[in-house]
Tab-separated table of C-alpha atoms in Angstrom:
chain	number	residue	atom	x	y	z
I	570	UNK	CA	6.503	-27.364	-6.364
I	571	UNK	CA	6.516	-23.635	-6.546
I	572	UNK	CA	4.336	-21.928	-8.493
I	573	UNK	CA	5.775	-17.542	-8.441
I	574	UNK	CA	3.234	-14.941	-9.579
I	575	UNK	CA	3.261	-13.208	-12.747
I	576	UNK	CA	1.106	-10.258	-11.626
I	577	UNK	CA	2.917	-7.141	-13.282
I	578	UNK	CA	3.028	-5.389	-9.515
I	579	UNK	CA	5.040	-7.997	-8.254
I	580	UNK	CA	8.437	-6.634	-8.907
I	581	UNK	CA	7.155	-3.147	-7.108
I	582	UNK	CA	6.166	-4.941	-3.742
I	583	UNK	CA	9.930	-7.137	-4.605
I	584	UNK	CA	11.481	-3.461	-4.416
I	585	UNK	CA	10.160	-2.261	-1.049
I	586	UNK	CA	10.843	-5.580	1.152
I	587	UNK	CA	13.599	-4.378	3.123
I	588	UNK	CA	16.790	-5.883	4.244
I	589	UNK	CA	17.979	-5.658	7.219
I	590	UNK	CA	21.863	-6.604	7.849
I	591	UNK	CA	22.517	-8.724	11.089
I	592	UNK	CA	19.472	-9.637	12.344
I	593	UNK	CA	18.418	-11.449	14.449
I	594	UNK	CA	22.035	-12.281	14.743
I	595	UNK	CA	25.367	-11.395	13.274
I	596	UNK	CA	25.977	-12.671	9.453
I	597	UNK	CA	22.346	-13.176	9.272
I	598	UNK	CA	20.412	-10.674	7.136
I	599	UNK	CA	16.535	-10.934	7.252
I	600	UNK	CA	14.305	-9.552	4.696
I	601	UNK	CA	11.919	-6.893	6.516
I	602	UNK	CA	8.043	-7.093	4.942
I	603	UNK	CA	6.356	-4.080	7.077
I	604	UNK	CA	7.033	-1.408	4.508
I	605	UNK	CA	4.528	-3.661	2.834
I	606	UNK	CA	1.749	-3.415	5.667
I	607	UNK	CA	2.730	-0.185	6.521
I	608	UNK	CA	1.515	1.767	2.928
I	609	UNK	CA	-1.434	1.586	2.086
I	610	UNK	CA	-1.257	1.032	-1.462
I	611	UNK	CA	1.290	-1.749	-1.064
I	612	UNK	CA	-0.664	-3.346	1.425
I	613	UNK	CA	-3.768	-3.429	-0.718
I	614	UNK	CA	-1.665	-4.667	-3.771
I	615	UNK	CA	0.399	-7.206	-2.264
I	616	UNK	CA	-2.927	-8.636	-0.617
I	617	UNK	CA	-4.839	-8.713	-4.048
I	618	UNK	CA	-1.215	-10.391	-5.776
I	619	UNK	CA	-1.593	-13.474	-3.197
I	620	UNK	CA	-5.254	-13.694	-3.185
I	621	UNK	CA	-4.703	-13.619	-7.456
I	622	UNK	CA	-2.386	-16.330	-7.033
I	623	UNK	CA	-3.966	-18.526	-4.980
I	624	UNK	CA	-7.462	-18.032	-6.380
I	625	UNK	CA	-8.082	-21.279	-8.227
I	626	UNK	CA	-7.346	-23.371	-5.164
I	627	UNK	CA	-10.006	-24.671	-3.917
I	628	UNK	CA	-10.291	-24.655	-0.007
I	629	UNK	CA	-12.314	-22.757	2.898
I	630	UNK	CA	-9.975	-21.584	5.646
I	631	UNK	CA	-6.709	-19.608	5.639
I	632	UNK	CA	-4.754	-20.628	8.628
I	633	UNK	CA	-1.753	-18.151	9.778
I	634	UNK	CA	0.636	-19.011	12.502
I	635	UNK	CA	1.327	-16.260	15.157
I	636	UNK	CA	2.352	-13.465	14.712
I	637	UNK	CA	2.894	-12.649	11.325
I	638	UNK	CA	0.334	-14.678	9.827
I	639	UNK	CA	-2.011	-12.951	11.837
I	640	UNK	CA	-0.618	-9.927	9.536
I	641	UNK	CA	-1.381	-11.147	6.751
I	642	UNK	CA	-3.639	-14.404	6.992
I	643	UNK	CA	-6.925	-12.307	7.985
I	644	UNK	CA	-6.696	-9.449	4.967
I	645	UNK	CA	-5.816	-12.419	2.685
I	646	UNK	CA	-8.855	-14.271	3.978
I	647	UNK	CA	-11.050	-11.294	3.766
I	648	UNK	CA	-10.275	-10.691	0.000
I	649	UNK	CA	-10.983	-14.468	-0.802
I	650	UNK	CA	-14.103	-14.627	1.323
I	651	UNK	CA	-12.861	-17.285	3.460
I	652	UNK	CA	-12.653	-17.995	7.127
I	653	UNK	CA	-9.208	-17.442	9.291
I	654	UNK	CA	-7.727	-20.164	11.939
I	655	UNK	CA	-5.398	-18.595	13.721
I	656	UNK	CA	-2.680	-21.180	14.918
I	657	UNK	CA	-1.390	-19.472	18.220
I	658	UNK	CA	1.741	-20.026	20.185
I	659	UNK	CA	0.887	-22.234	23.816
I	660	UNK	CA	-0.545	-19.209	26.217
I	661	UNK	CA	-2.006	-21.486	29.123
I	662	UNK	CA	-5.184	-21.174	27.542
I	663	UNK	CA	-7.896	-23.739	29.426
I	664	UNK	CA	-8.906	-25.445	26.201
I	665	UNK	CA	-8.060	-29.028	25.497
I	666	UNK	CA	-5.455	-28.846	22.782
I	667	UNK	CA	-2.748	-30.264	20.689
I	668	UNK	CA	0.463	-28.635	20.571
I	669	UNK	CA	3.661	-29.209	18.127
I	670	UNK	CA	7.201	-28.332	18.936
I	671	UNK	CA	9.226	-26.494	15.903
I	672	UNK	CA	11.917	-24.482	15.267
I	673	UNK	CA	12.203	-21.265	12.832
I	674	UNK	CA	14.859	-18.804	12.467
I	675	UNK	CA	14.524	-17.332	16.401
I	676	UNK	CA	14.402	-20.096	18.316
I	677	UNK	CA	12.098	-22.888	18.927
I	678	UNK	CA	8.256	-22.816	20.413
I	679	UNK	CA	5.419	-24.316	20.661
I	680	UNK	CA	2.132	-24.144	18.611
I	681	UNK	CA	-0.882	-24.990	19.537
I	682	UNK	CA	-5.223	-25.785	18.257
I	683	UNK	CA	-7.716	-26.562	20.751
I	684	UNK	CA	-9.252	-30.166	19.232
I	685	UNK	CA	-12.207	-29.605	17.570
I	686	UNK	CA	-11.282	-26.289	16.067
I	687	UNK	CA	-11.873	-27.255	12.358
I	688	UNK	CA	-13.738	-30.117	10.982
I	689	UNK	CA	-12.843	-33.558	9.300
I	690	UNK	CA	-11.878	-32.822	5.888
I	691	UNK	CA	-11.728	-29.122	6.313
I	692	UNK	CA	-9.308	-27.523	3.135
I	693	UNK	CA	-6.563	-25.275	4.630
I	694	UNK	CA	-4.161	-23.090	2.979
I	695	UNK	CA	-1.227	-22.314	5.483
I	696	UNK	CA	-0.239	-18.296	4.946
I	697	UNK	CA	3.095	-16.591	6.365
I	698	UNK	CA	4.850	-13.583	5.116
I	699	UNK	CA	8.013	-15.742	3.903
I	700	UNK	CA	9.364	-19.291	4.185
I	701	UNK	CA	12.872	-19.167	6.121
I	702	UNK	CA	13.786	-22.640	8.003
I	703	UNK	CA	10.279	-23.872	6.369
I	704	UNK	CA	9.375	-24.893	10.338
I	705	UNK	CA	6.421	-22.505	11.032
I	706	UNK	CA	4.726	-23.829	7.872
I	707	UNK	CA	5.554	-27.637	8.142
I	708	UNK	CA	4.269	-27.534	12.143
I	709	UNK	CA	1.306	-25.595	11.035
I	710	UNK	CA	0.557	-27.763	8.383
I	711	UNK	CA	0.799	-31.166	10.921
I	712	UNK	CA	-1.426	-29.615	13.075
I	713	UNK	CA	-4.197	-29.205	11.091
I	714	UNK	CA	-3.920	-32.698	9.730
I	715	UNK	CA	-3.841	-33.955	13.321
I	716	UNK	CA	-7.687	-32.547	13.770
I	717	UNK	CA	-8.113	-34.494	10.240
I	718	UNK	CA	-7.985	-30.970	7.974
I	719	UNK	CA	-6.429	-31.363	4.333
I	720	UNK	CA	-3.357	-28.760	3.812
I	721	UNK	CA	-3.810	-27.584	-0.055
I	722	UNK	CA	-0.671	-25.513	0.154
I	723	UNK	CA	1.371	-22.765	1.861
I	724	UNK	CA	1.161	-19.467	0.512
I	725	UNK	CA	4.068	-16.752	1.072
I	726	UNK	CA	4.761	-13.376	-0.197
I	727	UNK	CA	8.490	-14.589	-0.758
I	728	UNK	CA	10.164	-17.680	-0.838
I	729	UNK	CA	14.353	-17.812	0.141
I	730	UNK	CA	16.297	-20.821	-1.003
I	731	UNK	CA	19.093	-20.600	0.808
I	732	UNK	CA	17.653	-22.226	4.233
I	733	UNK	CA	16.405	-24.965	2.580
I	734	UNK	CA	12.908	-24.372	3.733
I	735	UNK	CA	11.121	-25.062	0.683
I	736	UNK	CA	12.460	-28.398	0.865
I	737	UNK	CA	10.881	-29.114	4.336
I	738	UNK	CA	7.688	-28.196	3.116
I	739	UNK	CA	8.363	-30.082	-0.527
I	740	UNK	CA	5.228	-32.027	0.122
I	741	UNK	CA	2.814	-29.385	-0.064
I	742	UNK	CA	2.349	-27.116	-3.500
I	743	UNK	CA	3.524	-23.517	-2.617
I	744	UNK	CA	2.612	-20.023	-3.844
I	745	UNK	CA	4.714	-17.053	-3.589
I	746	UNK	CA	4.898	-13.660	-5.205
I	747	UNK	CA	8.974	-14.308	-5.775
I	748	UNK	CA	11.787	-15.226	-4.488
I	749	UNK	CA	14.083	-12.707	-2.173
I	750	UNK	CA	17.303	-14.414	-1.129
I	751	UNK	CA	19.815	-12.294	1.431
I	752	UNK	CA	22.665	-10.894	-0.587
I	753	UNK	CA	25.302	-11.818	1.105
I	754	UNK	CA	24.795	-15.436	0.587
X	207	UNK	CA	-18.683	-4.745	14.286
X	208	UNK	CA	-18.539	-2.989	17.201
X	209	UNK	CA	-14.690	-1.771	16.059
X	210	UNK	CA	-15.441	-1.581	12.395
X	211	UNK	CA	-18.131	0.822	13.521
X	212	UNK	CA	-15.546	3.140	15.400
X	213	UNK	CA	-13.248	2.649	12.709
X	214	UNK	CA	-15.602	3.724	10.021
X	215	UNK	CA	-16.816	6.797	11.637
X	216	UNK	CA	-12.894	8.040	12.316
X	217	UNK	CA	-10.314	9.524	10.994
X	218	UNK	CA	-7.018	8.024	10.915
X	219	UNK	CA	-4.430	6.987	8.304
X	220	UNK	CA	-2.503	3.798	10.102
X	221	UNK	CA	-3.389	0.970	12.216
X	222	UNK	CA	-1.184	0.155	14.814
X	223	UNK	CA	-2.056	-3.451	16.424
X	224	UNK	CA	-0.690	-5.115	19.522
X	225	UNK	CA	1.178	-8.364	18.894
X	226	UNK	CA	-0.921	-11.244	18.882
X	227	UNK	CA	-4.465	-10.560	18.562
X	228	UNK	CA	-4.178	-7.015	18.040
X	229	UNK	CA	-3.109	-8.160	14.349
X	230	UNK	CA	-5.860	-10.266	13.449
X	231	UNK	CA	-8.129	-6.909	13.831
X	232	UNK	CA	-6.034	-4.512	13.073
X	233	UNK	CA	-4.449	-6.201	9.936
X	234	UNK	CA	-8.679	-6.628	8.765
X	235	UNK	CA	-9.838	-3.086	9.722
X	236	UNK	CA	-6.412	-1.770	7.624
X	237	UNK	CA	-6.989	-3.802	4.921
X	238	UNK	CA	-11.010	-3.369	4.284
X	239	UNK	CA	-10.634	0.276	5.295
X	240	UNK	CA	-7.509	1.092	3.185
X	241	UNK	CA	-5.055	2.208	5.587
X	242	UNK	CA	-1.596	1.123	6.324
X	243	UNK	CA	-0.729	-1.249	9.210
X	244	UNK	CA	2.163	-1.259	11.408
X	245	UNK	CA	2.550	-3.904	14.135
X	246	UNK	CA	3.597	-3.045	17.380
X	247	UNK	CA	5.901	-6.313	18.715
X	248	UNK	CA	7.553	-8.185	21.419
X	249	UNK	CA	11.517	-6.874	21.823
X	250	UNK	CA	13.400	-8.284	18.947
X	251	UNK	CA	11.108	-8.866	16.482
X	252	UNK	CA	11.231	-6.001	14.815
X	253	UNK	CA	14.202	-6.295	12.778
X	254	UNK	CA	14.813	-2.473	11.635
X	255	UNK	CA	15.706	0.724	14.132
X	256	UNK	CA	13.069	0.489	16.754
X	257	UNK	CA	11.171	2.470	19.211
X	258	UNK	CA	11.364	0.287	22.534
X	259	UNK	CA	7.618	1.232	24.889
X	260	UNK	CA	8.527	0.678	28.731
X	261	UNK	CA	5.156	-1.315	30.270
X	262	UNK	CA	4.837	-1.577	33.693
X	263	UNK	CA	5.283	-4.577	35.285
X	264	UNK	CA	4.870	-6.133	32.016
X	265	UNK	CA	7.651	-7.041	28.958
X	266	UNK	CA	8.387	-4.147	27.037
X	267	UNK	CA	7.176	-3.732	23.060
X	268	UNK	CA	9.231	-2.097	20.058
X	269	UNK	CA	7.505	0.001	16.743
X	270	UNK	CA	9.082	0.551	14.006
X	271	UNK	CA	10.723	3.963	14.578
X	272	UNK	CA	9.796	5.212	10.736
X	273	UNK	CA	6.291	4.205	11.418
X	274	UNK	CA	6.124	7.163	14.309
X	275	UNK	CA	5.439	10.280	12.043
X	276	UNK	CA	4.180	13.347	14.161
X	277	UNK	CA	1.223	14.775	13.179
X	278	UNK	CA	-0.457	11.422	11.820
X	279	UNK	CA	-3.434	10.118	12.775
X	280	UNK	CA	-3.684	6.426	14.348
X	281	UNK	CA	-6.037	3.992	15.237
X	282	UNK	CA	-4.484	1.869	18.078
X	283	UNK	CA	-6.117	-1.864	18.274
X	284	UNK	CA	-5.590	-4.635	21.178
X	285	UNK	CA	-7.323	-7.120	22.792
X	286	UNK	CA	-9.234	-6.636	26.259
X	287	UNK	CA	-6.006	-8.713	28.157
X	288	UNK	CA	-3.713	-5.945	27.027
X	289	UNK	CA	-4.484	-2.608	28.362
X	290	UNK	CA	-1.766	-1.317	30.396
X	291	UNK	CA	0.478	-2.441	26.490
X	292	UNK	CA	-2.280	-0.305	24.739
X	293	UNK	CA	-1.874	2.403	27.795
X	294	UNK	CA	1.765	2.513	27.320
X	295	UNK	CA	1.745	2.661	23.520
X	296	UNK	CA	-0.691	5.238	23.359
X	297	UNK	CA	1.774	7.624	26.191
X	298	UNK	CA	4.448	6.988	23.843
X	299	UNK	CA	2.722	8.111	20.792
X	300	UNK	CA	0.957	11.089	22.403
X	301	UNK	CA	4.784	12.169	23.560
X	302	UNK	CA	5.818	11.961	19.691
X	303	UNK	CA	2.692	13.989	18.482
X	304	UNK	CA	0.894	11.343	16.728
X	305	UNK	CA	-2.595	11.462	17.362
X	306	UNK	CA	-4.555	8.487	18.686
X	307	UNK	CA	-7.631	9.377	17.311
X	308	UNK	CA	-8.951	6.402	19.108
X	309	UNK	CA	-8.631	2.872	20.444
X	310	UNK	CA	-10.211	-0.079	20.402
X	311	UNK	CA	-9.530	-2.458	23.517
């Protein structure tokens, strides 16, 4: 289930998502979320819109997947008073880790947490900037429940329904701020 | 604390963080500092007109070519593995007349 916000800023940070035609590839237009970073005053608002939203969830860590979710997962994290996990891509770091295999609108990689990261039981709630393919989010998620952590839900600044991503990730309850679909689908 | 003490003490208007673990800094010092953030990426990320940074001996990284204004003042954040990317970033914005008021590697 998706649960949109009703803050009254929403439709401002809705305006100044950008799309970009033909990217990453031709016939493919991709909704472009750095004007949101990059002023300050949408950056604070759109951080205090997600943290409203997701505020009566009850969990401690907000995970983000690299790189985006490092955009946005620490600020969001910050404003909440909660811990970040940072889910990173496989670097050839020396710790003993798990790794998952996913794909998402690029390409396909490999995630991974070095065991012991988080604790039994541990609440997460799994951050990115938008839900595309829905991959990112869904190998995120299994990851953390491999080390035995409880996903609570996936939080997103904006949802798109044409990729059928929110229905890879139907399982867990979702929060976004709306819903952007490319316009020329 | 060591960067939030820099950052406190200087002026600047933007972050601009080195993907990956530039962000998870830079996106906090923006954020609790009230400054913008702009991510400095892998080629083809970005997904608007881009300004691509020539590393040696290392894979080149794109900006955002609107977030490049001259006469603004950055703070440019990275991680300790990522010098000669912080090195080349800071060339190119020096070039363009931004001013790197100062970094934290």
């Amino acid at each position: 289930m998706v649960t949109f916000s009703s803050g009254a800023r929403v439709g401002t940070l809705r305006q100044h998502v950008r799309e970009i035609e033909d990217f990453p590839r031709k016939g493919v237009w991709t909704q472009d979320v750095t004007p949101l970073f990059q002023d300050p005053a949408l950056f604070q608002m759109m951080i205090a819109e997600v943290a409203d939203l997701v505020r009566k969830v009850e969990f401690d860590l907000v995970a983000g997947v690299e790189s985006r979710g490092f955009m946005i997962g620490p600020p969001l994290a910050s404003a909440l008073g909660k811990g970040f996990l940072p889910i990173a891509k496989v670097h050839g770091n020396k710790l003993d880790t798990i790794q998952v295999a996913y794909d998402y609108e690029y390409s396909t990689d490999v995630l991974e947490l070095p065991k012991g990261t988080i604790d039994p039981g541990t609440r997460v709630l799994v951050v990115d900037d938008q839900v595309v393919t829905g991959g990112t989010a869904l190998a995120a998620a299994s990851l953390i429940e491999r080390l035995g952590g409880n996903v609570v839900g996936c939080a997103f600044i904006l949802t798109q329904s044409y990729y059928d991503g929110l229905q890879a990730i139907r399982k867990y309850p979702v929060y976004a701020l709306f819903e952007k679909n490319p316009s020329n689908q | 604390l060591k960067v939030i003490t820099i950052a406190e003490t200087t002026k600047f208007d933007t972050v601009l963080a080195i993907e990956p673990y530039g962000f998870i800094t830079g996106s906090s010092i923006a954020y609790g500092l009230g400054k913008g953030f702009v991510p400095v990426r892998k080629q083809g990320k970005l997904p608007n007109k881009t300004i691509t940074i020539h590393v040696d001996q290392h894979d080149p990284l794109e900006i955002h070519a609107d977030a490049v204004r001259p006469g603004s003042n950055v703070l440019l954040v990275g991680t300790c593995d990522c010098i000669a990317q912080i090195e080349a970033v800071e060339k190119m914005l020096v070039e363009r007349g931004v001013n790197v008021t100062k970094r934290c590697d």
